[in-house]
Amino acid sequence: MELEAVIQSAIIPTIVTAIIGPLIFFGLRRWDEKNRRNFEIRFSEYKHYLKALEQISSTSHAQFEEFMTETYAKCLSEILASEGQSSDPVIRLNEELNHLMAGIRTSFSQATGELNGLRLVCSDKLQELINEYVNIQRKLMDESCAVLRRLEQIDLADPTSMFSGEMKAEGERSQKLFEDIVRQMRSELKIG
């Protein structure tokens, strides 16, 4: 009887271990794979949306800079060369301004449209930061377009005087917000 009791007491834990061990391993493996998949999805989404956020701020700046250095300078030279003989350079400048403003608004709309997917996977705190960032960029874009409409008032000796102190402060706030967004994304991804 003792041998039989020893065998039974050894067989039951062995059977239980043989069944439960693989189940625990399988559960842990699935949990790890799920976490890894979620991380990869979030990482990919966050990376994509950081590019969209950068595009929001850099596209209009690059278009504005290109316009001021190339198109505006060329149109201004044509206006000065025509010495009031023709209104064609002024008409062309106005067309170029309208084209630039439409391009800036289109780029902004496309970039902000790409942020919709991010709202599905990010935290409320991150969404709040992103919304504030987009609102600041929208204000900066609107103010830049207003500055472009007032080009005839530009002081050629100091062209930056067209930009308000508030605009400069908003630009600085925008840069800080971008850094906060990156930190929040890193925190949500549990990196660093």
PDB file of N, CA, C and O in Angstrom, residues 140-168:
ATOM      1  N   LEU A 140      -0.859  80.316 -36.193  1.00  0.00           N
ATOM      2  CA  LEU A 140       0.334  80.802 -36.889  1.00  0.00           C
ATOM      3  C   LEU A 140       0.109  80.861 -38.395  1.00  0.00           C
ATOM      4  O   LEU A 140       0.543  81.806 -39.062  1.00  0.00           O
ATOM      5  N   MET A 141      -0.573  79.849 -38.936  1.00  0.00           N
ATOM      6  CA  MET A 141      -0.864  79.835 -40.366  1.00  0.00           C
ATOM      7  C   MET A 141      -1.775  81.003 -40.733  1.00  0.00           C
ATOM      8  O   MET A 141      -1.522  81.721 -41.703  1.00  0.00           O
ATOM      9  N   ASP A 142      -2.811  81.229 -39.944  1.00  0.00           N
ATOM     10  CA  ASP A 142      -3.731  82.337 -40.219  1.00  0.00           C
ATOM     11  C   ASP A 142      -3.019  83.681 -40.141  1.00  0.00           C
ATOM     12  O   ASP A 142      -3.230  84.559 -40.991  1.00  0.00           O
ATOM     13  N   GLU A 143      -2.159  83.828 -39.143  1.00  0.00           N
ATOM     14  CA  GLU A 143      -1.413  85.078 -39.005  1.00  0.00           C
ATOM     15  C   GLU A 143      -0.423  85.251 -40.156  1.00  0.00           C
ATOM     16  O   GLU A 143      -0.241  86.354 -40.662  1.00  0.00           O
ATOM     17  N   SER A 144       0.203  84.166 -40.591  1.00  0.00           N
ATOM     18  CA  SER A 144       1.130  84.246 -41.733  1.00  0.00           C
ATOM     19  C   SER A 144       0.388  84.680 -42.992  1.00  0.00           C
ATOM     20  O   SER A 144       0.897  85.498 -43.760  1.00  0.00           O
ATOM     21  N   CYS A 145      -0.797  84.145 -43.182  1.00  0.00           N
ATOM     22  CA  CYS A 145      -1.602  84.547 -44.348  1.00  0.00           C
ATOM     23  C   CYS A 145      -1.991  86.016 -44.245  1.00  0.00           C
ATOM     24  O   CYS A 145      -1.993  86.735 -45.249  1.00  0.00           O
ATOM     25  N   ALA A 146      -2.296  86.486 -43.032  1.00  0.00           N
ATOM     26  CA  ALA A 146      -2.624  87.899 -42.832  1.00  0.00           C
ATOM     27  C   ALA A 146      -1.409  88.773 -43.138  1.00  0.00           C
ATOM     28  O   ALA A 146      -1.533  89.847 -43.743  1.00  0.00           O
ATOM     29  N   VAL A 147      -0.229  88.305 -42.751  1.00  0.00           N
ATOM     30  CA  VAL A 147       1.005  89.051 -43.054  1.00  0.00           C
ATOM     31  C   VAL A 147       1.202  89.124 -44.564  1.00  0.00           C
ATOM     32  O   VAL A 147       1.558  90.178 -45.106  1.00  0.00           O
ATOM     33  N   LEU A 148       0.944  88.034 -45.244  1.00  0.00           N
ATOM     34  CA  LEU A 148       1.101  88.031 -46.703  1.00  0.00           C
ATOM     35  C   LEU A 148       0.143  89.023 -47.360  1.00  0.00           C
ATOM     36  O   LEU A 148       0.491  89.636 -48.376  1.00  0.00           O
ATOM     37  N   ARG A 149      -1.037  89.176 -46.806  1.00  0.00           N
ATOM     38  CA  ARG A 149      -1.996  90.132 -47.373  1.00  0.00           C
ATOM     39  C   ARG A 149      -1.539  91.572 -47.165  1.00  0.00           C
ATOM     40  O   ARG A 149      -2.003  92.471 -47.860  1.00  0.00           O
ATOM     41  N   ARG A 150      -0.649  91.787 -46.201  1.00  0.00           N
ATOM     42  CA  ARG A 150      -0.169  93.144 -45.906  1.00  0.00           C
ATOM     43  C   ARG A 150       1.238  93.376 -46.461  1.00  0.00           C
ATOM     44  O   ARG A 150       1.975  94.205 -45.939  1.00  0.00           O
ATOM     45  N   LEU A 151       1.604  92.671 -47.506  1.00  0.00           N
ATOM     46  CA  LEU A 151       2.972  92.775 -48.029  1.00  0.00           C
ATOM     47  C   LEU A 151       3.333  94.193 -48.475  1.00  0.00           C
ATOM     48  O   LEU A 151       4.497  94.581 -48.407  1.00  0.00           O
ATOM     49  N   GLU A 152       2.345  94.949 -48.923  1.00  0.00           N
ATOM     50  CA  GLU A 152       2.671  96.298 -49.384  1.00  0.00           C
ATOM     51  C   GLU A 152       3.129  97.185 -48.235  1.00  0.00           C
ATOM     52  O   GLU A 152       3.751  98.220 -48.443  1.00  0.00           O
ATOM     53  N   GLN A 153       2.867  96.776 -46.999  1.00  0.00           N
ATOM     54  CA  GLN A 153       3.266  97.551 -45.825  1.00  0.00           C
ATOM     55  C   GLN A 153       4.604  97.095 -45.251  1.00  0.00           C
ATOM     56  O   GLN A 153       5.036  97.601 -44.225  1.00  0.00           O
ATOM     57  N   ILE A 154       5.241  96.160 -45.900  1.00  0.00           N
ATOM     58  CA  ILE A 154       6.468  95.574 -45.351  1.00  0.00           C
ATOM     59  C   ILE A 154       7.606  96.600 -45.329  1.00  0.00           C
ATOM     60  O   ILE A 154       7.775  97.392 -46.255  1.00  0.00           O
ATOM     61  N   ASP A 155       8.343  96.607 -44.255  1.00  0.00           N
ATOM     62  CA  ASP A 155       9.531  97.440 -44.116  1.00  0.00           C
ATOM     63  C   ASP A 155      10.704  96.626 -44.646  1.00  0.00           C
ATOM     64  O   ASP A 155      11.132  95.664 -44.004  1.00  0.00           O
ATOM     65  N   LEU A 156      11.202  96.994 -45.811  1.00  0.00           N
ATOM     66  CA  LEU A 156      12.268  96.212 -46.444  1.00  0.00           C
ATOM     67  C   LEU A 156      13.541  96.183 -45.603  1.00  0.00           C
ATOM     68  O   LEU A 156      14.330  95.254 -45.705  1.00  0.00           O
ATOM     69  N   ALA A 157      13.746  97.196 -44.761  1.00  0.00           N
ATOM     70  CA  ALA A 157      14.925  97.218 -43.900  1.00  0.00           C
ATOM     71  C   ALA A 157      14.786  96.213 -42.747  1.00  0.00           C
ATOM     72  O   ALA A 157      15.774  95.696 -42.250  1.00  0.00           O
ATOM     73  N   ASP A 158      13.550  95.946 -42.333  1.00  0.00           N
ATOM     74  CA  ASP A 158      13.309  95.006 -41.236  1.00  0.00           C
ATOM     75  C   ASP A 158      12.033  94.214 -41.514  1.00  0.00           C
ATOM     76  O   ASP A 158      10.976  94.477 -40.937  1.00  0.00           O
ATOM     77  N   PRO A 159      12.113  93.204 -42.409  1.00  0.00           N
ATOM     78  CA  PRO A 159      10.906  92.452 -42.763  1.00  0.00           C
ATOM     79  C   PRO A 159      10.310  91.664 -41.600  1.00  0.00           C
ATOM     80  O   PRO A 159       9.122  91.377 -41.597  1.00  0.00           O
ATOM     81  N   THR A 160      11.101  91.354 -40.581  1.00  0.00           N
ATOM     82  CA  THR A 160      10.561  90.588 -39.454  1.00  0.00           C
ATOM     83  C   THR A 160       9.641  91.433 -38.578  1.00  0.00           C
ATOM     84  O   THR A 160       8.940  90.898 -37.733  1.00  0.00           O
ATOM     85  N   SER A 161       9.626  92.749 -38.790  1.00  0.00           N
ATOM     86  CA  SER A 161       8.747  93.608 -37.998  1.00  0.00           C
ATOM     87  C   SER A 161       7.277  93.337 -38.297  1.00  0.00           C
ATOM     88  O   SER A 161       6.404  93.739 -37.532  1.00  0.00           O
ATOM     89  N   MET A 162       6.990  92.652 -39.400  1.00  0.00           N
ATOM     90  CA  MET A 162       5.611  92.320 -39.760  1.00  0.00           C
ATOM     91  C   MET A 162       5.032  91.279 -38.799  1.00  0.00           C
ATOM     92  O   MET A 162       3.830  91.162 -38.661  1.00  0.00           O
ATOM     93  N   PHE A 163       5.895  90.511 -38.159  1.00  0.00           N
ATOM     94  CA  PHE A 163       5.441  89.446 -37.278  1.00  0.00           C
ATOM     95  C   PHE A 163       5.317  89.970 -35.858  1.00  0.00           C
ATOM     96  O   PHE A 163       6.221  90.586 -35.326  1.00  0.00           O
ATOM     97  N   SER A 164       4.187  89.711 -35.262  1.00  0.00           N
ATOM     98  CA  SER A 164       3.915  90.209 -33.916  1.00  0.00           C
ATOM     99  C   SER A 164       4.717  89.416 -32.887  1.00  0.00           C
ATOM    100  O   SER A 164       5.145  88.296 -33.133  1.00  0.00           O
ATOM    101  N   GLY A 165       4.865  90.041 -31.720  1.00  0.00           N
ATOM    102  CA  GLY A 165       5.527  89.351 -30.614  1.00  0.00           C
ATOM    103  C   GLY A 165       4.737  88.127 -30.198  1.00  0.00           C
ATOM    104  O   GLY A 165       5.310  87.114 -29.788  1.00  0.00           O
ATOM    105  N   GLU A 166       3.411  88.222 -30.324  1.00  0.00           N
ATOM    106  CA  GLU A 166       2.563  87.087 -29.977  1.00  0.00           C
ATOM    107  C   GLU A 166       2.850  85.915 -30.910  1.00  0.00           C
ATOM    108  O   GLU A 166       2.898  84.761 -30.486  1.00  0.00           O
ATOM    109  N   MET A 167       3.073  86.221 -32.180  1.00  0.00           N
ATOM    110  CA  MET A 167       3.375  85.165 -33.150  1.00  0.00           C
ATOM    111  C   MET A 167       4.689  84.469 -32.796  1.00  0.00           C
ATOM    112  O   MET A 167       4.788  83.244 -32.874  1.00  0.00           O
ATOM    113  N   LYS A 168       5.669  85.258 -32.408  1.00  0.00           N
ATOM    114  CA  LYS A 168       6.963  84.680 -32.017  1.00  0.00           C
ATOM    115  C   LYS A 168       6.805  83.818 -30.770  1.00  0.00           C
ATOM    116  O   LYS A 168       7.371  82.728 -30.688  1.00  0.00           O
TER     117      LYS A 168
END
